[in-house]
Amino acid sequence: MQATIPAILAALDAAETIIIHRHVNPDPDAIGSQTGLAAALKAAYPAKHIYAVGEPAPRLAWIAPQDTIEPAEYQNAVVVVIDTANAPRVAGANWQTGQQVIKIDHHPDREPFGDLSFVNTEASSSSEIVADMIKASAKLQLDQTVAARLYAGIIGDTGRFLYDLTKAHTHEVVADLMRTGIDAPAIGRAEEEISPQIAKLQAYALGNLQVSANGAGSLIITQKVIGEFGLAQDEAQAAVSTVGQLTTVRSWVVFTERPDGQFRVELRGKQWPINPIAVAHGGGGHPLASGAIAKNLDECHQIIEELDQLNGAH
């Protein structure tokens, strides 16, 4: 059911246990919005049981860690699923076994779920939505811990304010976060820093990217490449933004082979929507940033052809 921010705040106020989930393969916004909301709730309700859960995310542990809980905690719990467009992408088990499920998101709501749902596709990020929730609440407060996590999420999902969903309101929210005294440059540096292994991957990506005459860029990162560079599975996505910096690329796709032989698909565009391609292959996302899963190399090549045709139409 579509809900308002006050209705969600009321549900959280009434809950004794709140468990917050986010999506698999998390980015800074997933972790930032999830743990930022958890920190705000813990400060306002010290007697409540509040957890932020999901598989470990070592690459983003500098934002905040994940909690580990027993299945029994879900009994009578309110479960918040944040920054997650559809149910199959929810990280962690047991989230459907709570008393109530609340969805908070900024992705297109093509697969609604939850007893209460607040989706704002005009928001730059789920972290921006959490900041709005805090401002609308009489009990939640914006302290440095919360602000730092939300700032990490916002700059991550806006590409340091480069992407189209960066609005005047986004900068107003960021101004409020910075007024708490957070070290914004340090957070920005933490998101920009890369290991020597990732640097090698980025060099590989630039050297192996295929660009069509229509400006469709494509790159396939195999398990062999991941192993040769000594990368964790989630580190391979570091190449996605790198290849988009090339002037010859108008839209692009990066495929990362998973241990099961399928491929994670990351589609990006600079001007026109690429998300219909993701939707056609069982995924989704934003108009200019979407993802899916390709079953095999044949499907990868099909997506490359579709992206090239899309570029040719523009």
PDB file of C-alpha atoms in Angstrom:
ATOM      1  CA  MET A   1       0.000   0.000   0.000  1.00  0.00           C
ATOM      2  CA  GLN A   2       1.334   3.429  -0.956  1.00  0.00           C
ATOM      3  CA  ALA A   3       2.028   5.312   2.245  1.00  0.00           C
ATOM      4  CA  THR A   4       3.181   8.730   3.365  1.00  0.00           C
ATOM      5  CA  ILE A   5       6.304   9.519   5.336  1.00  0.00           C
ATOM      6  CA  PRO A   6       4.216  10.308   8.457  1.00  0.00           C
ATOM      7  CA  ALA A   7       2.524   6.893   8.187  1.00  0.00           C
ATOM      8  CA  ILE A   8       5.897   5.137   7.980  1.00  0.00           C
ATOM      9  CA  LEU A   9       7.260   7.160  10.884  1.00  0.00           C
ATOM     10  CA  ALA A  10       4.207   6.166  12.936  1.00  0.00           C
ATOM     11  CA  ALA A  11       4.774   2.468  12.130  1.00  0.00           C
ATOM     12  CA  LEU A  12       8.412   2.723  13.187  1.00  0.00           C
ATOM     13  CA  ASP A  13       7.441   4.569  16.359  1.00  0.00           C
ATOM     14  CA  ALA A  14       5.084   1.731  17.314  1.00  0.00           C
ATOM     15  CA  ALA A  15       7.560  -1.088  16.646  1.00  0.00           C
ATOM     16  CA  GLU A  16       9.707  -2.695  19.332  1.00  0.00           C
ATOM     17  CA  THR A  17      12.000  -4.459  16.852  1.00  0.00           C
ATOM     18  CA  ILE A  18      13.036  -2.906  13.518  1.00  0.00           C
ATOM     19  CA  ILE A  19      15.147  -4.848  11.031  1.00  0.00           C
ATOM     20  CA  ILE A  20      16.432  -2.974   7.990  1.00  0.00           C
ATOM     21  CA  HIS A  21      17.406  -4.797   4.792  1.00  0.00           C
ATOM     22  CA  ARG A  22      18.891  -3.427   1.539  1.00  0.00           C
ATOM     23  CA  HIS A  23      19.717  -4.885  -1.851  1.00  0.00           C
ATOM     24  CA  VAL A  24      22.314  -7.508  -2.747  1.00  0.00           C
ATOM     25  CA  ASN A  25      25.661  -6.319  -4.140  1.00  0.00           C
ATOM     26  CA  PRO A  26      25.268  -3.058  -2.212  1.00  0.00           C
ATOM     27  CA  ASP A  27      26.484   0.343  -3.327  1.00  0.00           C
ATOM     28  CA  PRO A  28      27.120   3.338  -1.022  1.00  0.00           C
ATOM     29  CA  ASP A  29      23.472   4.409  -1.140  1.00  0.00           C
ATOM     30  CA  ALA A  30      22.224   0.984  -0.086  1.00  0.00           C
ATOM     31  CA  ILE A  31      24.581   0.873   2.899  1.00  0.00           C
ATOM     32  CA  GLY A  32      24.342   4.596   3.659  1.00  0.00           C
ATOM     33  CA  SER A  33      20.547   4.791   3.673  1.00  0.00           C
ATOM     34  CA  GLN A  34      20.183   1.508   5.561  1.00  0.00           C
ATOM     35  CA  THR A  35      22.689   2.221   8.314  1.00  0.00           C
ATOM     36  CA  GLY A  36      21.914   5.941   8.410  1.00  0.00           C
ATOM     37  CA  LEU A  37      18.265   5.162   9.143  1.00  0.00           C
ATOM     38  CA  ALA A  38      19.330   2.548  11.709  1.00  0.00           C
ATOM     39  CA  ALA A  39      21.587   5.041  13.506  1.00  0.00           C
ATOM     40  CA  ALA A  40      18.856   7.682  13.616  1.00  0.00           C
ATOM     41  CA  LEU A  41      16.356   5.178  15.010  1.00  0.00           C
ATOM     42  CA  LYS A  42      18.811   3.864  17.618  1.00  0.00           C
ATOM     43  CA  ALA A  43      19.505   7.381  18.872  1.00  0.00           C
ATOM     44  CA  ALA A  44      15.804   8.225  19.098  1.00  0.00           C
ATOM     45  CA  TYR A  45      14.696   4.871  20.559  1.00  0.00           C
ATOM     46  CA  PRO A  46      17.518   3.421  22.686  1.00  0.00           C
ATOM     47  CA  ALA A  47      15.219   0.756  24.176  1.00  0.00           C
ATOM     48  CA  LYS A  48      14.199  -0.686  20.801  1.00  0.00           C
ATOM     49  CA  HIS A  49      15.943  -3.543  19.002  1.00  0.00           C
ATOM     50  CA  ILE A  50      17.196  -2.116  15.711  1.00  0.00           C
ATOM     51  CA  TYR A  51      19.362  -3.947  13.195  1.00  0.00           C
ATOM     52  CA  ALA A  52      20.842  -3.344   9.733  1.00  0.00           C
ATOM     53  CA  VAL A  53      21.338  -6.717   8.051  1.00  0.00           C
ATOM     54  CA  GLY A  54      22.601  -8.302   4.845  1.00  0.00           C
ATOM     55  CA  GLU A  55      25.578 -10.262   3.612  1.00  0.00           C
ATOM     56  CA  PRO A  56      28.942  -8.735   4.603  1.00  0.00           C
ATOM     57  CA  ALA A  57      30.081  -5.858   2.382  1.00  0.00           C
ATOM     58  CA  PRO A  58      33.804  -5.446   3.159  1.00  0.00           C
ATOM     59  CA  ARG A  59      34.358  -2.830   0.454  1.00  0.00           C
ATOM     60  CA  LEU A  60      31.834  -0.523   2.125  1.00  0.00           C
ATOM     61  CA  ALA A  61      32.474  -1.400   5.761  1.00  0.00           C
ATOM     62  CA  TRP A  62      33.997   2.062   6.225  1.00  0.00           C
ATOM     63  CA  ILE A  63      30.470   3.492   5.977  1.00  0.00           C
ATOM     64  CA  ALA A  64      29.082   1.120   8.615  1.00  0.00           C
ATOM     65  CA  PRO A  65      29.095  -2.631   9.373  1.00  0.00           C
ATOM     66  CA  GLN A  66      26.218  -5.065   9.019  1.00  0.00           C
ATOM     67  CA  ASP A  67      24.515  -6.792  11.933  1.00  0.00           C
ATOM     68  CA  THR A  68      24.053 -10.562  12.303  1.00  0.00           C
ATOM     69  CA  ILE A  69      20.822 -11.712  13.939  1.00  0.00           C
ATOM     70  CA  GLU A  70      18.912 -14.920  14.629  1.00  0.00           C
ATOM     71  CA  PRO A  71      15.680 -15.753  12.740  1.00  0.00           C
ATOM     72  CA  ALA A  72      13.722 -15.479  16.006  1.00  0.00           C
ATOM     73  CA  GLU A  73      14.313 -11.706  15.989  1.00  0.00           C
ATOM     74  CA  TYR A  74      11.809 -11.377  13.129  1.00  0.00           C
ATOM     75  CA  GLN A  75       8.899 -12.431  15.290  1.00  0.00           C
ATOM     76  CA  ASN A  76       6.685  -9.341  15.670  1.00  0.00           C
ATOM     77  CA  ALA A  77       9.350  -7.203  13.955  1.00  0.00           C
ATOM     78  CA  VAL A  78       8.773  -4.391  11.500  1.00  0.00           C
ATOM     79  CA  VAL A  79      11.020  -5.045   8.523  1.00  0.00           C
ATOM     80  CA  VAL A  80      12.187  -2.120   6.407  1.00  0.00           C
ATOM     81  CA  VAL A  81      13.497  -2.882   2.922  1.00  0.00           C
ATOM     82  CA  ILE A  82      15.323   0.152   1.599  1.00  0.00           C
ATOM     83  CA  ASP A  83      16.817   1.044  -1.803  1.00  0.00           C
ATOM     84  CA  THR A  84      15.530  -2.196  -3.329  1.00  0.00           C
ATOM     85  CA  ALA A  85      13.205  -2.164  -6.322  1.00  0.00           C
ATOM     86  CA  ASN A  86      12.014  -5.770  -6.314  1.00  0.00           C
ATOM     87  CA  ALA A  87      11.775  -8.654  -3.865  1.00  0.00           C
ATOM     88  CA  PRO A  88      14.350 -10.971  -5.507  1.00  0.00           C
ATOM     89  CA  ARG A  89      17.074  -8.355  -4.909  1.00  0.00           C
ATOM     90  CA  VAL A  90      16.540  -8.111  -1.141  1.00  0.00           C
ATOM     91  CA  ALA A  91      19.726  -9.055   0.705  1.00  0.00           C
ATOM     92  CA  GLY A  92      19.428 -11.504   3.557  1.00  0.00           C
ATOM     93  CA  ALA A  93      16.901 -14.134   4.568  1.00  0.00           C
ATOM     94  CA  ASN A  94      13.736 -14.063   6.673  1.00  0.00           C
ATOM     95  CA  TRP A  95      12.692 -10.518   5.739  1.00  0.00           C
ATOM     96  CA  GLN A  96       9.210 -11.699   4.763  1.00  0.00           C
ATOM     97  CA  THR A  97       8.644 -13.387   8.138  1.00  0.00           C
ATOM     98  CA  GLY A  98       8.223 -10.191  10.155  1.00  0.00           C
ATOM     99  CA  GLN A  99       4.962  -8.713  11.325  1.00  0.00           C
ATOM    100  CA  GLN A 100       5.033  -5.899   8.760  1.00  0.00           C
ATOM    101  CA  VAL A 101       7.175  -5.004   5.729  1.00  0.00           C
ATOM    102  CA  ILE A 102       7.864  -1.384   4.776  1.00  0.00           C
ATOM    103  CA  LYS A 103       9.432  -0.508   1.434  1.00  0.00           C
ATOM    104  CA  ILE A 104      11.393   2.756   1.073  1.00  0.00           C
ATOM    105  CA  ASP A 105      12.938   3.388  -2.328  1.00  0.00           C
ATOM    106  CA  HIS A 106      13.685   5.781  -5.172  1.00  0.00           C
ATOM    107  CA  HIS A 107      13.785   3.295  -8.073  1.00  0.00           C
ATOM    108  CA  PRO A 108      10.822   2.931 -10.475  1.00  0.00           C
ATOM    109  CA  ASP A 109       8.193   0.863  -8.659  1.00  0.00           C
ATOM    110  CA  ARG A 110       7.626  -1.821 -11.282  1.00  0.00           C
ATOM    111  CA  GLU A 111       7.339  -4.636  -8.739  1.00  0.00           C
ATOM    112  CA  PRO A 112       5.570  -3.224  -5.678  1.00  0.00           C
ATOM    113  CA  PHE A 113       5.833  -5.117  -2.402  1.00  0.00           C
ATOM    114  CA  GLY A 114       5.379  -4.466   1.294  1.00  0.00           C
ATOM    115  CA  ASP A 115       2.488  -3.649   3.587  1.00  0.00           C
ATOM    116  CA  LEU A 116       3.503   0.013   3.434  1.00  0.00           C
ATOM    117  CA  SER A 117       5.477   1.509   0.556  1.00  0.00           C
ATOM    118  CA  PHE A 118       7.015   4.924   0.021  1.00  0.00           C
ATOM    119  CA  VAL A 119       8.668   5.325  -3.386  1.00  0.00           C
ATOM    120  CA  ASN A 120       9.914   8.709  -4.589  1.00  0.00           C
ATOM    121  CA  THR A 121      11.462   8.377  -8.043  1.00  0.00           C
ATOM    122  CA  GLU A 122      12.343  12.085  -8.030  1.00  0.00           C
ATOM    123  CA  ALA A 123      14.769  11.595  -5.157  1.00  0.00           C
ATOM    124  CA  SER A 124      18.444  11.329  -6.020  1.00  0.00           C
ATOM    125  CA  SER A 125      18.901   8.427  -3.646  1.00  0.00           C
ATOM    126  CA  SER A 126      17.334   6.527  -0.796  1.00  0.00           C
ATOM    127  CA  SER A 127      19.708   8.403   1.487  1.00  0.00           C
ATOM    128  CA  GLU A 128      18.006  11.632   0.437  1.00  0.00           C
ATOM    129  CA  ILE A 129      14.640  10.090   1.348  1.00  0.00           C
ATOM    130  CA  VAL A 130      15.940   9.127   4.806  1.00  0.00           C
ATOM    131  CA  ALA A 131      17.140  12.702   5.315  1.00  0.00           C
ATOM    132  CA  ASP A 132      13.636  13.909   4.404  1.00  0.00           C
ATOM    133  CA  MET A 133      12.126  11.429   6.867  1.00  0.00           C
ATOM    134  CA  ILE A 134      14.356  12.720   9.646  1.00  0.00           C
ATOM    135  CA  LYS A 135      13.405  16.314   8.876  1.00  0.00           C
ATOM    136  CA  ALA A 136       9.701  15.385   8.947  1.00  0.00           C
ATOM    137  CA  SER A 137      10.023  13.594  12.298  1.00  0.00           C
ATOM    138  CA  ALA A 138       9.605  15.074  15.736  1.00  0.00           C
ATOM    139  CA  LYS A 139      11.805  12.339  17.239  1.00  0.00           C
ATOM    140  CA  LEU A 140      14.546  11.489  14.750  1.00  0.00           C
ATOM    141  CA  GLN A 141      17.585  13.740  14.784  1.00  0.00           C
ATOM    142  CA  LEU A 142      20.376  14.397  12.313  1.00  0.00           C
ATOM    143  CA  ASP A 143      23.708  13.888  14.081  1.00  0.00           C
ATOM    144  CA  GLN A 144      27.178  13.480  12.582  1.00  0.00           C
ATOM    145  CA  THR A 145      27.010   9.677  12.470  1.00  0.00           C
ATOM    146  CA  VAL A 146      23.746   9.692  10.568  1.00  0.00           C
ATOM    147  CA  ALA A 147      24.787  12.578   8.329  1.00  0.00           C
ATOM    148  CA  ALA A 148      28.082  10.948   7.339  1.00  0.00           C
ATOM    149  CA  ARG A 149      26.339   7.764   6.245  1.00  0.00           C
ATOM    150  CA  LEU A 150      23.670   9.615   4.279  1.00  0.00           C
ATOM    151  CA  TYR A 151      26.265  11.851   2.641  1.00  0.00           C
ATOM    152  CA  ALA A 152      28.171   8.767   1.485  1.00  0.00           C
ATOM    153  CA  GLY A 153      24.979   7.424  -0.029  1.00  0.00           C
ATOM    154  CA  ILE A 154      24.040  10.627  -1.808  1.00  0.00           C
ATOM    155  CA  ILE A 155      27.410  11.288  -3.409  1.00  0.00           C
ATOM    156  CA  GLY A 156      27.549   7.651  -4.451  1.00  0.00           C
ATOM    157  CA  ASP A 157      24.185   7.596  -6.214  1.00  0.00           C
ATOM    158  CA  THR A 158      24.587  11.030  -7.786  1.00  0.00           C
ATOM    159  CA  GLY A 159      28.108  10.335  -9.062  1.00  0.00           C
ATOM    160  CA  ARG A 160      29.371  13.333  -7.065  1.00  0.00           C
ATOM    161  CA  PHE A 161      26.304  15.326  -8.291  1.00  0.00           C
ATOM    162  CA  LEU A 162      26.852  14.520 -11.982  1.00  0.00           C
ATOM    163  CA  TYR A 163      23.699  12.474 -12.617  1.00  0.00           C
ATOM    164  CA  ASP A 164      20.329  13.728 -13.786  1.00  0.00           C
ATOM    165  CA  LEU A 165      18.461  13.099 -10.506  1.00  0.00           C
ATOM    166  CA  THR A 166      20.610  15.685  -8.736  1.00  0.00           C
ATOM    167  CA  LYS A 167      18.125  18.467  -8.016  1.00  0.00           C
ATOM    168  CA  ALA A 168      18.179  21.678  -6.012  1.00  0.00           C
ATOM    169  CA  HIS A 169      16.610  19.729  -3.151  1.00  0.00           C
ATOM    170  CA  THR A 170      19.538  17.300  -3.214  1.00  0.00           C
ATOM    171  CA  HIS A 171      21.953  20.151  -2.551  1.00  0.00           C
ATOM    172  CA  GLU A 172      19.664  21.501   0.177  1.00  0.00           C
ATOM    173  CA  VAL A 173      19.745  18.115   1.899  1.00  0.00           C
ATOM    174  CA  VAL A 174      23.526  17.916   1.551  1.00  0.00           C
ATOM    175  CA  ALA A 175      23.852  21.391   3.074  1.00  0.00           C
ATOM    176  CA  ASP A 176      21.940  20.165   6.132  1.00  0.00           C
ATOM    177  CA  LEU A 177      24.205  17.124   6.374  1.00  0.00           C
ATOM    178  CA  MET A 178      27.340  19.242   6.169  1.00  0.00           C
ATOM    179  CA  ARG A 179      26.077  21.618   8.866  1.00  0.00           C
ATOM    180  CA  THR A 180      26.429  18.759  11.367  1.00  0.00           C
ATOM    181  CA  GLY A 181      30.191  19.049  10.954  1.00  0.00           C
ATOM    182  CA  ILE A 182      30.911  15.903   8.946  1.00  0.00           C
ATOM    183  CA  ASP A 183      34.223  15.643   7.124  1.00  0.00           C
ATOM    184  CA  ALA A 184      32.736  15.666   3.623  1.00  0.00           C
ATOM    185  CA  PRO A 185      36.105  15.672   1.777  1.00  0.00           C
ATOM    186  CA  ALA A 186      37.232  12.604   3.746  1.00  0.00           C
ATOM    187  CA  ILE A 187      34.037  10.760   2.822  1.00  0.00           C
ATOM    188  CA  GLY A 188      34.545  11.706  -0.807  1.00  0.00           C
ATOM    189  CA  ARG A 189      38.129  10.458  -0.719  1.00  0.00           C
ATOM    190  CA  ALA A 190      37.018   7.176   0.830  1.00  0.00           C
ATOM    191  CA  GLU A 191      34.651   6.599  -2.078  1.00  0.00           C
ATOM    192  CA  GLU A 192      37.314   7.535  -4.627  1.00  0.00           C
ATOM    193  CA  GLU A 193      40.197   5.479  -3.226  1.00  0.00           C
ATOM    194  CA  ILE A 194      41.045   2.282  -5.080  1.00  0.00           C
ATOM    195  CA  SER A 195      43.410  -0.586  -4.449  1.00  0.00           C
ATOM    196  CA  PRO A 196      46.242  -1.489  -6.841  1.00  0.00           C
ATOM    197  CA  GLN A 197      44.145  -4.473  -7.913  1.00  0.00           C
ATOM    198  CA  ILE A 198      41.235  -2.243  -8.904  1.00  0.00           C
ATOM    199  CA  ALA A 199      43.615   0.111 -10.693  1.00  0.00           C
ATOM    200  CA  LYS A 200      44.765  -2.831 -12.822  1.00  0.00           C
ATOM    201  CA  LEU A 201      41.139  -3.711 -13.530  1.00  0.00           C
ATOM    202  CA  GLN A 202      40.388  -0.164 -14.659  1.00  0.00           C
ATOM    203  CA  ALA A 203      43.401  -0.215 -16.971  1.00  0.00           C
ATOM    204  CA  TYR A 204      42.179  -3.542 -18.345  1.00  0.00           C
ATOM    205  CA  ALA A 205      38.687  -2.100 -18.834  1.00  0.00           C
ATOM    206  CA  LEU A 206      39.936   0.894 -20.813  1.00  0.00           C
ATOM    207  CA  GLY A 207      42.159  -1.319 -22.916  1.00  0.00           C
ATOM    208  CA  ASN A 208      39.522  -3.952 -23.676  1.00  0.00           C
ATOM    209  CA  LEU A 209      36.339  -1.901 -24.010  1.00  0.00           C
ATOM    210  CA  GLN A 210      34.616  -2.393 -27.355  1.00  0.00           C
ATOM    211  CA  VAL A 211      32.937   0.728 -28.785  1.00  0.00           C
ATOM    212  CA  SER A 212      30.608   0.510 -31.783  1.00  0.00           C
ATOM    213  CA  ALA A 213      30.204   3.142 -34.481  1.00  0.00           C
ATOM    214  CA  ASN A 214      27.039   4.225 -32.652  1.00  0.00           C
ATOM    215  CA  GLY A 215      28.957   4.833 -29.415  1.00  0.00           C
ATOM    216  CA  ALA A 216      27.757   1.717 -27.595  1.00  0.00           C
ATOM    217  CA  GLY A 217      30.499   0.548 -25.253  1.00  0.00           C
ATOM    218  CA  SER A 218      30.692  -3.029 -23.992  1.00  0.00           C
ATOM    219  CA  LEU A 219      33.050  -4.916 -21.704  1.00  0.00           C
ATOM    220  CA  ILE A 220      32.994  -8.500 -20.444  1.00  0.00           C
ATOM    221  CA  ILE A 221      34.869  -9.249 -17.218  1.00  0.00           C
ATOM    222  CA  THR A 222      35.355 -12.984 -16.761  1.00  0.00           C
ATOM    223  CA  GLN A 223      36.055 -14.986 -13.635  1.00  0.00           C
ATOM    224  CA  LYS A 224      39.538 -15.535 -15.056  1.00  0.00           C
ATOM    225  CA  VAL A 225      40.194 -11.774 -15.096  1.00  0.00           C
ATOM    226  CA  ILE A 226      38.808 -11.377 -11.585  1.00  0.00           C
ATOM    227  CA  GLY A 227      41.116 -14.131 -10.379  1.00  0.00           C
ATOM    228  CA  GLU A 228      44.188 -12.807 -12.183  1.00  0.00           C
ATOM    229  CA  PHE A 229      43.793  -9.385 -10.576  1.00  0.00           C
ATOM    230  CA  GLY A 230      43.052 -10.828  -7.122  1.00  0.00           C
ATOM    231  CA  LEU A 231      39.684  -9.087  -6.871  1.00  0.00           C
ATOM    232  CA  ALA A 232      36.753  -9.839  -4.631  1.00  0.00           C
ATOM    233  CA  GLN A 233      33.597 -10.534  -6.614  1.00  0.00           C
ATOM    234  CA  ASP A 234      31.981  -7.191  -5.741  1.00  0.00           C
ATOM    235  CA  GLU A 235      35.102  -5.199  -6.683  1.00  0.00           C
ATOM    236  CA  ALA A 236      34.720  -5.838 -10.404  1.00  0.00           C
ATOM    237  CA  GLN A 237      31.955  -3.208 -10.606  1.00  0.00           C
ATOM    238  CA  ALA A 238      34.615  -0.520 -10.114  1.00  0.00           C
ATOM    239  CA  ALA A 239      35.151  -0.557 -13.882  1.00  0.00           C
ATOM    240  CA  VAL A 240      31.578   0.511 -14.689  1.00  0.00           C
ATOM    241  CA  SER A 241      32.013   4.253 -14.181  1.00  0.00           C
ATOM    242  CA  THR A 242      35.556   4.247 -15.587  1.00  0.00           C
ATOM    243  CA  VAL A 243      34.628   3.288 -19.134  1.00  0.00           C
ATOM    244  CA  GLY A 244      31.819   5.846 -19.217  1.00  0.00           C
ATOM    245  CA  GLN A 245      34.334   8.665 -18.990  1.00  0.00           C
ATOM    246  CA  LEU A 246      35.460   8.084 -22.574  1.00  0.00           C
ATOM    247  CA  THR A 247      34.235  10.743 -25.003  1.00  0.00           C
ATOM    248  CA  THR A 248      33.503   8.107 -27.659  1.00  0.00           C
ATOM    249  CA  VAL A 249      31.023   6.279 -25.403  1.00  0.00           C
ATOM    250  CA  ARG A 250      27.383   7.425 -25.438  1.00  0.00           C
ATOM    251  CA  SER A 251      25.942   4.494 -23.473  1.00  0.00           C
ATOM    252  CA  TRP A 252      27.594   1.340 -22.228  1.00  0.00           C
ATOM    253  CA  VAL A 253      27.240  -2.059 -20.619  1.00  0.00           C
ATOM    254  CA  VAL A 254      29.621  -4.020 -18.401  1.00  0.00           C
ATOM    255  CA  PHE A 255      29.146  -7.746 -17.844  1.00  0.00           C
ATOM    256  CA  THR A 256      30.764  -9.396 -14.826  1.00  0.00           C
ATOM    257  CA  GLU A 257      30.839 -13.169 -14.790  1.00  0.00           C
ATOM    258  CA  ARG A 258      29.615 -14.734 -11.560  1.00  0.00           C
ATOM    259  CA  PRO A 259      30.884 -18.005 -10.064  1.00  0.00           C
ATOM    260  CA  ASP A 260      27.700 -19.716 -11.318  1.00  0.00           C
ATOM    261  CA  GLY A 261      28.496 -18.794 -14.937  1.00  0.00           C
ATOM    262  CA  GLN A 262      25.818 -16.108 -15.258  1.00  0.00           C
ATOM    263  CA  PHE A 263      26.707 -12.448 -15.755  1.00  0.00           C
ATOM    264  CA  ARG A 264      25.869  -9.371 -13.760  1.00  0.00           C
ATOM    265  CA  VAL A 265      24.769  -6.694 -16.233  1.00  0.00           C
ATOM    266  CA  GLU A 266      25.383  -2.985 -15.570  1.00  0.00           C
ATOM    267  CA  LEU A 267      23.820  -0.648 -18.154  1.00  0.00           C
ATOM    268  CA  ARG A 268      24.553   3.073 -18.198  1.00  0.00           C
ATOM    269  CA  GLY A 269      23.569   5.986 -20.430  1.00  0.00           C
ATOM    270  CA  LYS A 270      24.539   9.625 -20.762  1.00  0.00           C
ATOM    271  CA  GLN A 271      21.453  11.047 -22.493  1.00  0.00           C
ATOM    272  CA  TRP A 272      18.611   8.622 -23.283  1.00  0.00           C
ATOM    273  CA  PRO A 273      17.023   5.869 -21.163  1.00  0.00           C
ATOM    274  CA  ILE A 274      18.644   2.453 -21.281  1.00  0.00           C
ATOM    275  CA  ASN A 275      16.474   0.847 -18.591  1.00  0.00           C
ATOM    276  CA  PRO A 276      14.006  -0.741 -21.089  1.00  0.00           C
ATOM    277  CA  ILE A 277      16.825  -3.105 -22.077  1.00  0.00           C
ATOM    278  CA  ALA A 278      17.372  -4.075 -18.450  1.00  0.00           C
ATOM    279  CA  VAL A 279      13.639  -4.631 -17.949  1.00  0.00           C
ATOM    280  CA  ALA A 280      13.488  -6.819 -21.070  1.00  0.00           C
ATOM    281  CA  HIS A 281      16.124  -9.057 -19.507  1.00  0.00           C
ATOM    282  CA  GLY A 282      14.470  -9.382 -16.106  1.00  0.00           C
ATOM    283  CA  GLY A 283      16.147  -6.407 -14.433  1.00  0.00           C
ATOM    284  CA  GLY A 284      15.388  -2.738 -13.926  1.00  0.00           C
ATOM    285  CA  GLY A 285      16.597   0.470 -12.377  1.00  0.00           C
ATOM    286  CA  HIS A 286      16.836   4.123 -13.269  1.00  0.00           C
ATOM    287  CA  PRO A 287      16.499   5.541 -16.798  1.00  0.00           C
ATOM    288  CA  LEU A 288      20.261   6.073 -17.099  1.00  0.00           C
ATOM    289  CA  ALA A 289      21.545   3.402 -14.699  1.00  0.00           C
ATOM    290  CA  SER A 290      20.084  -0.085 -14.649  1.00  0.00           C
ATOM    291  CA  GLY A 291      21.050  -3.689 -14.120  1.00  0.00           C
ATOM    292  CA  ALA A 292      20.041  -7.257 -14.865  1.00  0.00           C
ATOM    293  CA  ILE A 293      21.396 -10.810 -14.934  1.00  0.00           C
ATOM    294  CA  ALA A 294      22.378 -12.483 -18.221  1.00  0.00           C
ATOM    295  CA  LYS A 295      22.196 -16.270 -18.239  1.00  0.00           C
ATOM    296  CA  ASN A 296      25.128 -16.768 -20.600  1.00  0.00           C
ATOM    297  CA  LEU A 297      27.419 -15.138 -23.171  1.00  0.00           C
ATOM    298  CA  ASP A 298      24.760 -15.411 -25.864  1.00  0.00           C
ATOM    299  CA  GLU A 299      22.451 -13.201 -23.828  1.00  0.00           C
ATOM    300  CA  CYS A 300      25.336 -10.785 -23.204  1.00  0.00           C
ATOM    301  CA  HIS A 301      25.885 -10.406 -26.943  1.00  0.00           C
ATOM    302  CA  GLN A 302      22.149  -9.942 -27.439  1.00  0.00           C
ATOM    303  CA  ILE A 303      22.166  -7.068 -24.943  1.00  0.00           C
ATOM    304  CA  ILE A 304      25.156  -5.495 -26.694  1.00  0.00           C
ATOM    305  CA  GLU A 305      23.254  -5.607 -29.995  1.00  0.00           C
ATOM    306  CA  GLU A 306      20.152  -4.083 -28.401  1.00  0.00           C
ATOM    307  CA  LEU A 307      22.231  -1.278 -26.893  1.00  0.00           C
ATOM    308  CA  ASP A 308      23.881  -0.588 -30.245  1.00  0.00           C
ATOM    309  CA  GLN A 309      20.463  -0.433 -31.933  1.00  0.00           C
ATOM    310  CA  LEU A 310      19.205   1.929 -29.235  1.00  0.00           C
ATOM    311  CA  ASN A 311      22.165   4.232 -29.795  1.00  0.00           C
ATOM    312  CA  GLY A 312      21.656   4.066 -33.548  1.00  0.00           C
ATOM    313  CA  ALA A 313      18.086   5.267 -33.114  1.00  0.00           C
ATOM    314  CA  HIS A 314      19.378   8.436 -31.489  1.00  0.00           C
TER     315      HIS A 314
END
